[in-house]
PDB file of C-alpha atoms in Angstrom:
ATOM      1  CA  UNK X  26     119.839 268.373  33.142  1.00  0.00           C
ATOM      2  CA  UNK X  27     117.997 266.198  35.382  1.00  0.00           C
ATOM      3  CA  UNK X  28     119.937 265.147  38.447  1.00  0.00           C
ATOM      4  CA  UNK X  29     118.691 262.039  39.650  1.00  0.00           C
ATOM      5  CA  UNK X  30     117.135 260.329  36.883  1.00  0.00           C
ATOM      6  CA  UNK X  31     115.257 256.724  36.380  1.00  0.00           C
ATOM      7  CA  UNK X  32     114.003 254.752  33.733  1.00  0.00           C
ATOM      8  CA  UNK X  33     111.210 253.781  33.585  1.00  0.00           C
ATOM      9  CA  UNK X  34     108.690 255.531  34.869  1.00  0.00           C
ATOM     10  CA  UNK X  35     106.300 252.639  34.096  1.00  0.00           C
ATOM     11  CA  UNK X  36     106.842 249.256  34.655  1.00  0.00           C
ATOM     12  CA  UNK X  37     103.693 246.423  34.269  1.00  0.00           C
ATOM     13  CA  UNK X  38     105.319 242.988  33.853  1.00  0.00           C
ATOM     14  CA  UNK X  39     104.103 239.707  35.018  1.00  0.00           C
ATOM     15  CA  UNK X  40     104.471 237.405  37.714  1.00  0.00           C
ATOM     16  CA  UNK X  41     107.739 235.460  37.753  1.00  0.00           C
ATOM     17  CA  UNK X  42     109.157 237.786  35.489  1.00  0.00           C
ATOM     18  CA  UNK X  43     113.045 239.449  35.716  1.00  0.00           C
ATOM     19  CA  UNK X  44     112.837 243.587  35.477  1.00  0.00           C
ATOM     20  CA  UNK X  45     115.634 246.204  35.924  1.00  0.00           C
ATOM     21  CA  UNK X  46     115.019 249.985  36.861  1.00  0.00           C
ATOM     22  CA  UNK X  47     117.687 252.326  35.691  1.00  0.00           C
ATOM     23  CA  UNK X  48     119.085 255.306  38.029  1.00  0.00           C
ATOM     24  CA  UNK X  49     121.666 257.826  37.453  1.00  0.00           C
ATOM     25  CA  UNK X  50     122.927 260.882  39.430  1.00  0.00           C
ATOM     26  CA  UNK X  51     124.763 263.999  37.677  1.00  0.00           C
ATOM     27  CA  UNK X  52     124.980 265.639  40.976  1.00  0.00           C
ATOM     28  CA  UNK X  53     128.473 264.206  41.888  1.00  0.00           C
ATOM     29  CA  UNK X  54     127.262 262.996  45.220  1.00  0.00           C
ATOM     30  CA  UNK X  55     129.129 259.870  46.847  1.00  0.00           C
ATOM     31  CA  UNK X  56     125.900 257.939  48.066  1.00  0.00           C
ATOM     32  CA  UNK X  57     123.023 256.354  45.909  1.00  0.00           C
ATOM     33  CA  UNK X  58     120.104 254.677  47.559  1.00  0.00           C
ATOM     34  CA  UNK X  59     116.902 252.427  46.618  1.00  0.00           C
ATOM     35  CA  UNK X  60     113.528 253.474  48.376  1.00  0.00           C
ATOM     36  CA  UNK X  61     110.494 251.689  48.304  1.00  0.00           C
ATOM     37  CA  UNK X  62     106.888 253.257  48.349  1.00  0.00           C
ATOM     38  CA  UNK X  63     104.397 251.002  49.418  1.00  0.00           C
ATOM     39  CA  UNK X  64     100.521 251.943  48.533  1.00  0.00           C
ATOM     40  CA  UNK X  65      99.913 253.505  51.726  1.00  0.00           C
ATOM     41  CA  UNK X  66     102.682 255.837  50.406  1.00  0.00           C
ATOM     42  CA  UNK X  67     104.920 254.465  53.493  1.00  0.00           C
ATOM     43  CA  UNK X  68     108.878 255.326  52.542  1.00  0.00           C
ATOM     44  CA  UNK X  69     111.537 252.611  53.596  1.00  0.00           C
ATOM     45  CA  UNK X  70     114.909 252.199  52.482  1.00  0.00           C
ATOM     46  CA  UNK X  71     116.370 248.964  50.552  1.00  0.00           C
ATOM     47  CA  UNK X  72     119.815 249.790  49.883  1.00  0.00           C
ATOM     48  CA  UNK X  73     122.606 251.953  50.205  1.00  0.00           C
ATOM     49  CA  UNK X  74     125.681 252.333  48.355  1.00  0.00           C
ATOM     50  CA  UNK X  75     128.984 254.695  48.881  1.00  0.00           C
ATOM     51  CA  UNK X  76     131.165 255.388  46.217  1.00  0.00           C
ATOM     52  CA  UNK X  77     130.094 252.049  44.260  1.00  0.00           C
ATOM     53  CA  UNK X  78     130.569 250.348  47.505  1.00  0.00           C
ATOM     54  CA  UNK X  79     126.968 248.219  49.588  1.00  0.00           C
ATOM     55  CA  UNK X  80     126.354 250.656  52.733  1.00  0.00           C
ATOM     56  CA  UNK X  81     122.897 249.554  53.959  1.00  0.00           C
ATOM     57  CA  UNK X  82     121.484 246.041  52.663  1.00  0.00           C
ATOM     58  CA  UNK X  83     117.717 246.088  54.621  1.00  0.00           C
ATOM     59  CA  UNK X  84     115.794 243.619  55.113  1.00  0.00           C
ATOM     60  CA  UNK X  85     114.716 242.443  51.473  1.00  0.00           C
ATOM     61  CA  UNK X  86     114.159 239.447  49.568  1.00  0.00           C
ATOM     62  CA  UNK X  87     117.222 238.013  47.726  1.00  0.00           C
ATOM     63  CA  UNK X  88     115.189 238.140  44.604  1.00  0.00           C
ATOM     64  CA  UNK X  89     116.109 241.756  45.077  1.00  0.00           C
ATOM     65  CA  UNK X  90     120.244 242.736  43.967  1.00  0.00           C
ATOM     66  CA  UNK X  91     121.376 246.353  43.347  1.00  0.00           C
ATOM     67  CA  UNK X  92     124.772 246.871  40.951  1.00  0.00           C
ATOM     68  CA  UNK X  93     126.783 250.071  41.066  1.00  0.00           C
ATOM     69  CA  UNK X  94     129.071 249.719  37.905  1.00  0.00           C
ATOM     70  CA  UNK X  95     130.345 253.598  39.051  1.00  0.00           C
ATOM     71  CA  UNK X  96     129.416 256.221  41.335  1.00  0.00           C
ATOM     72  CA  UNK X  97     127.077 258.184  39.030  1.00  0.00           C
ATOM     73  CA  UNK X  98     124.919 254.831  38.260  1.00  0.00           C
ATOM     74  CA  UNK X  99     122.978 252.337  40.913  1.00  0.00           C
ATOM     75  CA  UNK X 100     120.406 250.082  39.188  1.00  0.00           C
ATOM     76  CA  UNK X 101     118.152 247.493  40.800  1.00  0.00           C
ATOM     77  CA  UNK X 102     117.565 244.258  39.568  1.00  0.00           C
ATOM     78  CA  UNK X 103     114.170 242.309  40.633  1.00  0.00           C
ATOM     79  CA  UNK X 104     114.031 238.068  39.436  1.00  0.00           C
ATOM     80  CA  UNK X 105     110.843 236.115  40.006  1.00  0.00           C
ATOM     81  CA  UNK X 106     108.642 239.110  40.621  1.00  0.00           C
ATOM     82  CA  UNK X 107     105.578 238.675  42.586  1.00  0.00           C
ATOM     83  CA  UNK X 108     102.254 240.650  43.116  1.00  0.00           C
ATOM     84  CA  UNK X 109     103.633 242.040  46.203  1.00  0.00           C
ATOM     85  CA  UNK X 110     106.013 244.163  44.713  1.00  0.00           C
ATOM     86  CA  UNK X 111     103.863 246.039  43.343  1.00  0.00           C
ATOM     87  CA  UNK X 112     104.971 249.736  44.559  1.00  0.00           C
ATOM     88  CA  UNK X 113     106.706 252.761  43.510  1.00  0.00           C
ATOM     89  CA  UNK X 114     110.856 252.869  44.016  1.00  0.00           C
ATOM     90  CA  UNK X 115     112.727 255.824  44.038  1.00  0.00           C
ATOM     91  CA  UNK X 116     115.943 256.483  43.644  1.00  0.00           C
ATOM     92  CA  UNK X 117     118.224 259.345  45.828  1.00  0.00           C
ATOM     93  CA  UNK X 118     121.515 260.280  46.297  1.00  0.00           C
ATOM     94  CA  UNK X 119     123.251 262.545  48.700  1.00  0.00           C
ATOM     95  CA  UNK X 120     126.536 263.892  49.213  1.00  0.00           C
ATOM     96  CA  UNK X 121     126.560 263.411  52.941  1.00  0.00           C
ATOM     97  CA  UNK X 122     125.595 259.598  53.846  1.00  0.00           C
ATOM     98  CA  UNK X 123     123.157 260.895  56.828  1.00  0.00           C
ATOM     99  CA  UNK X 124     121.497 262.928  54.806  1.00  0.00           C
ATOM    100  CA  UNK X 125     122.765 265.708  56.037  1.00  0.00           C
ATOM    101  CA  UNK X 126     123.311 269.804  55.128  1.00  0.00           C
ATOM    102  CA  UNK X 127     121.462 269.233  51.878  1.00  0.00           C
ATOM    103  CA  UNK X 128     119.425 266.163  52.282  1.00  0.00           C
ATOM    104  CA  UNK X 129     118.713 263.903  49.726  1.00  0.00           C
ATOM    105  CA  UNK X 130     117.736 264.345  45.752  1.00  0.00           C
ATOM    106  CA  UNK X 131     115.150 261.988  44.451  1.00  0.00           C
ATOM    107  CA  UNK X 132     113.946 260.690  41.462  1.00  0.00           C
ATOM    108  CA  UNK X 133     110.805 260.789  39.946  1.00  0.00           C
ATOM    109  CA  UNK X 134     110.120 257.080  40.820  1.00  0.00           C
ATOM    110  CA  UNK X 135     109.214 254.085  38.809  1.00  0.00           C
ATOM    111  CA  UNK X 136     106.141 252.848  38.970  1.00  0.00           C
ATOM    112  CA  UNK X 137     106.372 248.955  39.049  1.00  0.00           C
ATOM    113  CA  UNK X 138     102.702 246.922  38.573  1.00  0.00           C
ATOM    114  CA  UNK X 139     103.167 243.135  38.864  1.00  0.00           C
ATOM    115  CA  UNK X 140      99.512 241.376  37.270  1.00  0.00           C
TER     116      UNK X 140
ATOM    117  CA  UNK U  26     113.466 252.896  68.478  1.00  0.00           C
ATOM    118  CA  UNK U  27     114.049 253.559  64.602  1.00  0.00           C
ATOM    119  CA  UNK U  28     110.537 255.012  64.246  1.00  0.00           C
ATOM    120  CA  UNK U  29     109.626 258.263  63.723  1.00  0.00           C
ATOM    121  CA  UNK U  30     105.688 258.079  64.100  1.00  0.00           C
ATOM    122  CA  UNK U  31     103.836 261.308  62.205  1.00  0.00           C
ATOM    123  CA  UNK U  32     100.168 262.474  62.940  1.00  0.00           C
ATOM    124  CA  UNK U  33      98.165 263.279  61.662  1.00  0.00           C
ATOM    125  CA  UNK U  34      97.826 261.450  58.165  1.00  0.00           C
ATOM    126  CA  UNK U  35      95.531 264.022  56.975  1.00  0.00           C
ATOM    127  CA  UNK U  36      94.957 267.216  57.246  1.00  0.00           C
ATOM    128  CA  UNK U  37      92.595 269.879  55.497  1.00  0.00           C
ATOM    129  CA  UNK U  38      93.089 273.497  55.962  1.00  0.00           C
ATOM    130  CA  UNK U  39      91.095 276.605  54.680  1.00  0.00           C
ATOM    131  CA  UNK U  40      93.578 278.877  52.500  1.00  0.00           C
ATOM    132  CA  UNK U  41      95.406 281.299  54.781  1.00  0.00           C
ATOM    133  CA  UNK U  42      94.953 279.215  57.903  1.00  0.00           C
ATOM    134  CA  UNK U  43      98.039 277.321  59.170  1.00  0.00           C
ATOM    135  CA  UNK U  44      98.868 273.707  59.044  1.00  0.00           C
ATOM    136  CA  UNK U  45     100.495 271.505  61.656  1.00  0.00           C
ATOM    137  CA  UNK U  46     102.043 268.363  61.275  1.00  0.00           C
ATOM    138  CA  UNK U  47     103.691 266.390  64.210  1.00  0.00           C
ATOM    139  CA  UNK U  48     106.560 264.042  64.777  1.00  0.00           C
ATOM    140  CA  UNK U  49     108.006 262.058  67.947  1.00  0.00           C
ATOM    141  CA  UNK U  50     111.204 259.568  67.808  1.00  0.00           C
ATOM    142  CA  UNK U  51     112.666 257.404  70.511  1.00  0.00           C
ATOM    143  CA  UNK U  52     115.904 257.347  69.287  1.00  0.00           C
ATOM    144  CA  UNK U  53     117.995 259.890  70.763  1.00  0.00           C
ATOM    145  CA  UNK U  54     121.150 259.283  68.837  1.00  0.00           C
ATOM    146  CA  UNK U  55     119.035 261.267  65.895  1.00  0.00           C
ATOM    147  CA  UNK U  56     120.256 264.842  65.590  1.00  0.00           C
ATOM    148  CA  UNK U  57     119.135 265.662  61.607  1.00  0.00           C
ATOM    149  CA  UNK U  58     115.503 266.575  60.794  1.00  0.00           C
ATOM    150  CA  UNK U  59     114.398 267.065  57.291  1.00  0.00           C
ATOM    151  CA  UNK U  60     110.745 267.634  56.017  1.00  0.00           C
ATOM    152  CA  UNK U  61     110.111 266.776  52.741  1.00  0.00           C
ATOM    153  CA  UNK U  62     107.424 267.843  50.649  1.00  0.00           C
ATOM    154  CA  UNK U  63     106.135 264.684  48.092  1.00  0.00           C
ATOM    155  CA  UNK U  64     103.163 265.862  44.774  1.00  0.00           C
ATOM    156  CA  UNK U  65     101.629 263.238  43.232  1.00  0.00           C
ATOM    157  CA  UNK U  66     103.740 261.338  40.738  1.00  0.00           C
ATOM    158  CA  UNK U  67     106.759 262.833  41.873  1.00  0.00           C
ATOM    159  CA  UNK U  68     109.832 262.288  44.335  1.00  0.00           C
ATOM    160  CA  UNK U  69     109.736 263.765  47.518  1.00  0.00           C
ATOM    161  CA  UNK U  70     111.746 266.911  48.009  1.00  0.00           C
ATOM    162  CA  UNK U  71     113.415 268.509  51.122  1.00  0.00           C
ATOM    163  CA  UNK U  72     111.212 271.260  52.398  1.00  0.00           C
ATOM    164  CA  UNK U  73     113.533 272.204  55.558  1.00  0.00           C
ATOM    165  CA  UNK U  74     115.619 270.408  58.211  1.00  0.00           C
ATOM    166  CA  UNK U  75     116.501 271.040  61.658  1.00  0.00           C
ATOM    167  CA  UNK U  76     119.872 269.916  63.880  1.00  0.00           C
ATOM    168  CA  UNK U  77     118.808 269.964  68.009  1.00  0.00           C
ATOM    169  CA  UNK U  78     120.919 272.541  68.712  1.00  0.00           C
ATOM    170  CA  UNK U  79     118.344 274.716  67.827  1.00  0.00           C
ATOM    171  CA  UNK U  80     114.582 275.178  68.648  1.00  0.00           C
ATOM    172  CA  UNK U  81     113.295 276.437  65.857  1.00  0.00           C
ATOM    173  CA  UNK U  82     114.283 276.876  61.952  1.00  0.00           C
ATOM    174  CA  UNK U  83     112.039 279.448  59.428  1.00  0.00           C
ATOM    175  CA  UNK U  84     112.381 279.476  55.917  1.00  0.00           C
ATOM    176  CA  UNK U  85     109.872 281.385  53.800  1.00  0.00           C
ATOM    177  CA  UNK U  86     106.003 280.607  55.555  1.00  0.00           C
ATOM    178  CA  UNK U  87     107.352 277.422  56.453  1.00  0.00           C
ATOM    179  CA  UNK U  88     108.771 276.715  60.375  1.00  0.00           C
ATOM    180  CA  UNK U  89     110.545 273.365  62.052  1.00  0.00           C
ATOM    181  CA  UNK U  90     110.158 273.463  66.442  1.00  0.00           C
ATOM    182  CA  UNK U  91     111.792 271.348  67.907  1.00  0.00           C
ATOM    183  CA  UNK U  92     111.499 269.918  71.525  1.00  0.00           C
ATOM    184  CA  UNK U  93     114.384 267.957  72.326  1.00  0.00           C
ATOM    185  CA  UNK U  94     113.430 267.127  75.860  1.00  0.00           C
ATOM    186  CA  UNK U  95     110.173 265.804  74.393  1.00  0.00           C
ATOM    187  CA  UNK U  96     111.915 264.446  71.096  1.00  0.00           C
ATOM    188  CA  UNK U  97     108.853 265.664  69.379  1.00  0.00           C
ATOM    189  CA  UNK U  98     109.161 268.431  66.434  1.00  0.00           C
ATOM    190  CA  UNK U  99     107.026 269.893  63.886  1.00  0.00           C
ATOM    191  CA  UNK U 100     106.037 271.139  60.906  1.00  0.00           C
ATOM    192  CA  UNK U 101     103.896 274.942  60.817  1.00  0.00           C
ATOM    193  CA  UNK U 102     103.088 276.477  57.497  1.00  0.00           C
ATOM    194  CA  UNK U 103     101.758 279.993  57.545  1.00  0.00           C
ATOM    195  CA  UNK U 104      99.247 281.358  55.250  1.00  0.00           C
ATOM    196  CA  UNK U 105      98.525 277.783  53.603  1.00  0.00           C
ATOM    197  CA  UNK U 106      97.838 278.339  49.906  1.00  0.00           C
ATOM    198  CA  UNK U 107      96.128 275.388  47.732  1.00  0.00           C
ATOM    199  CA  UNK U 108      99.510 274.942  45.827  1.00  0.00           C
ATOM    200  CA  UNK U 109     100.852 273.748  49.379  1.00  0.00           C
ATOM    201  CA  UNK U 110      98.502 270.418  48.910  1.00  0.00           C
ATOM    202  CA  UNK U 111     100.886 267.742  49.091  1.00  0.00           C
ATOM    203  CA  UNK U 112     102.638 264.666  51.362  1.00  0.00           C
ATOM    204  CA  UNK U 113     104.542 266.115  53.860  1.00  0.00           C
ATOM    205  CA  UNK U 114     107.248 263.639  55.401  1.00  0.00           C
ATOM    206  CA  UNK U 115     109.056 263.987  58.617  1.00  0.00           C
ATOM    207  CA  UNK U 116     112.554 262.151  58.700  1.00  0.00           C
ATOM    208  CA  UNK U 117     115.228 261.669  61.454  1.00  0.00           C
ATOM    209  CA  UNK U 118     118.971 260.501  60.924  1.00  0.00           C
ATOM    210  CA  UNK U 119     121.860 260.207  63.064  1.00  0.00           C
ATOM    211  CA  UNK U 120     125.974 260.972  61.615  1.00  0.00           C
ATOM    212  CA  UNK U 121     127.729 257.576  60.715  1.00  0.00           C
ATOM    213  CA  UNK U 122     124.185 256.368  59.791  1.00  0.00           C
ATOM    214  CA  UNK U 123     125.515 255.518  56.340  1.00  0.00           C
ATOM    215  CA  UNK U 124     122.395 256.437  54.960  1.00  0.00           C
ATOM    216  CA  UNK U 125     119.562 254.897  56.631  1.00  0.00           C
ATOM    217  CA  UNK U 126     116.849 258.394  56.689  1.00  0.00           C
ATOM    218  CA  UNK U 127     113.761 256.821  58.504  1.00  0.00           C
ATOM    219  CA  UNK U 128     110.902 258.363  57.239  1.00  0.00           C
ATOM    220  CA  UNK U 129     107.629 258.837  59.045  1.00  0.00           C
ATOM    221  CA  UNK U 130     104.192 257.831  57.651  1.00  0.00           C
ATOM    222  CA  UNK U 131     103.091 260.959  55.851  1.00  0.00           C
ATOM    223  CA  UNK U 132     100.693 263.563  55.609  1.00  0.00           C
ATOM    224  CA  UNK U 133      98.652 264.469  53.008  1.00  0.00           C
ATOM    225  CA  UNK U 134      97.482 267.790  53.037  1.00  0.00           C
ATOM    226  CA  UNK U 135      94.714 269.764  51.308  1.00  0.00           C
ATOM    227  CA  UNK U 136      94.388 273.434  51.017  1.00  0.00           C
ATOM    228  CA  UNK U 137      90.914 274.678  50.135  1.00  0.00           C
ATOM    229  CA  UNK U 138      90.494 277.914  48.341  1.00  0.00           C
TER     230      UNK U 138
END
C-alpha cells in the first residue's frame, strides 16, 4: 500500500547507456513531479506534470524526457547517460500543484550510478 | 529571487536541547512554507508548513516562526531526541506555481544521547 512508489531503487549502468525509472502514485493526486538529488543532497525540480499533462519542464538536458501514459504513472526516461548524472531522483505527487495544505508525498528515490 | 538560502548545514545538539534551523527568501510572491524532514535512504517527508498569515505554527515539539517583514522563518524543535537526526529542508511556494517547491540546501542534524 505504498503511495508513491519507484522502481528501482538501484540503478548502476554505464556511460552512453538508455535507463528508465518507474513511478506510480495510489494517492489519487492530480500532479506528479521528477526531483533530482545531487551529492551535496541539494533538491531541484526537473519536471512537472498535471493530470498527464507537462507543467514545469526545468532546465535539463534533452537527453532527459518524462511520459505520463495516465495520472497515476510518470516515468523518466534518461538516453546517452553520462557520469554526471550520477544522483538520486525522487519522485512526488501532490494534490494541490503548489504544494499546498498537504504538501508533497515522495518516493523512496532511485539511486542512479553512471561508471 | 527563487532561492530560499538555509543555515546552517549542520547542526549538532545534546539530547533535550533545542535545535534551530533558519531560512530567508527574496521572493515575496511565496506564501507556503513546508519543512520536511529527509533519513538516509529515504524521501523527504513534510514535517510542518506555515502560510504568512500567521507567525507561528506548533505541532508536537516541533515550531515554524515566521517573520514576514524580514522574509526569514524557522525551524525550533524542543527536547531534541537522537531519533530527530535527520535532513531538515526548508521550502517556499507561491499559488499558480504549478508545482515548482524550491527547496533550500539542507540541514543535517545530529542528536547526541
Amino acid at each position: 500500500d505504498t503511495a508513491v512508489s519507484q522502481t528501482p531503487k538501484y540503478l548502476v549502468t554505464q556511460m552512453g547507456n538508455d535507463k528508465s525509472i518507474k513511478c506510480e502514485q495510489n494517492l489519487g493526486h492530480d500532479t506528479m513531479y521528477w526531483y533530482k538529488q545531487d551529492s551535496k543532497k541539494f533538491l531541484k525540480i526537473m519536471f512537472s506534470y498535471n493530470n498527464k499533462e507537462l507543467i514545469i519542464n526545468e532546465t535539463v538536458p534533452n537527453r532527459f524526457s518524462p511520459k505520463s501514459p495516465d495520472k497515476a504513472h510518470l516515468n523518466l526516461h534518461i538516453n546517452s547517460l553520462e557520469l554526471g548524472d550520477s544522483a538520486v531522483y525522487f519522485c512526488a505527487s501532490s494534490q494541490d500543484p503548489s504544494g499546498g495544505a498537504y504538501g508533497y508525498t515522495f518516493g523512496s528515490g532511485t539511486r542512479l550510478t553512471v561508471v | 529571487q527563487q532561492q530560499v538560502k538555509q543555515s546552517p548545514q549542520s547542526l549538532i545538539v545534546q539530547k533535550g536541547g533545542i535545535s534551530i534551523i533558519n531560512c530567508a527568501y527574496e521572493n515575496t510572491a511565496f506564501d507556503y512554507f513546508p519543512w520536511y524532514q529527509q533519513f538516509p535512504g529515504k524521501g523527504p517527508a513534510l514535517l510542518i508548513a506555515i502560510r504568512p498569515d500567521v507567525s507561528e505554527k506548533k505541532e508536537g515539539r516541533f515550531t515554524i516562526s515566521f517573520n514576514k517583514s524580514a522574509k526569514q522563518f524557522s525551524l525550533h524543535i524542543m527536547d531534541s531526541q537522537p531519533g530527530d537526526s535527520a535532513t531538515y529542508f526548508c521550502a517556499a511556494s507561491w499559488r499558480g506555481s504549478q508545482g515548482n517547491l524550491i527547496f533550500g540546501k539542507g540541514t543535517k542534524l545530529s542528536v547526541k544521547p
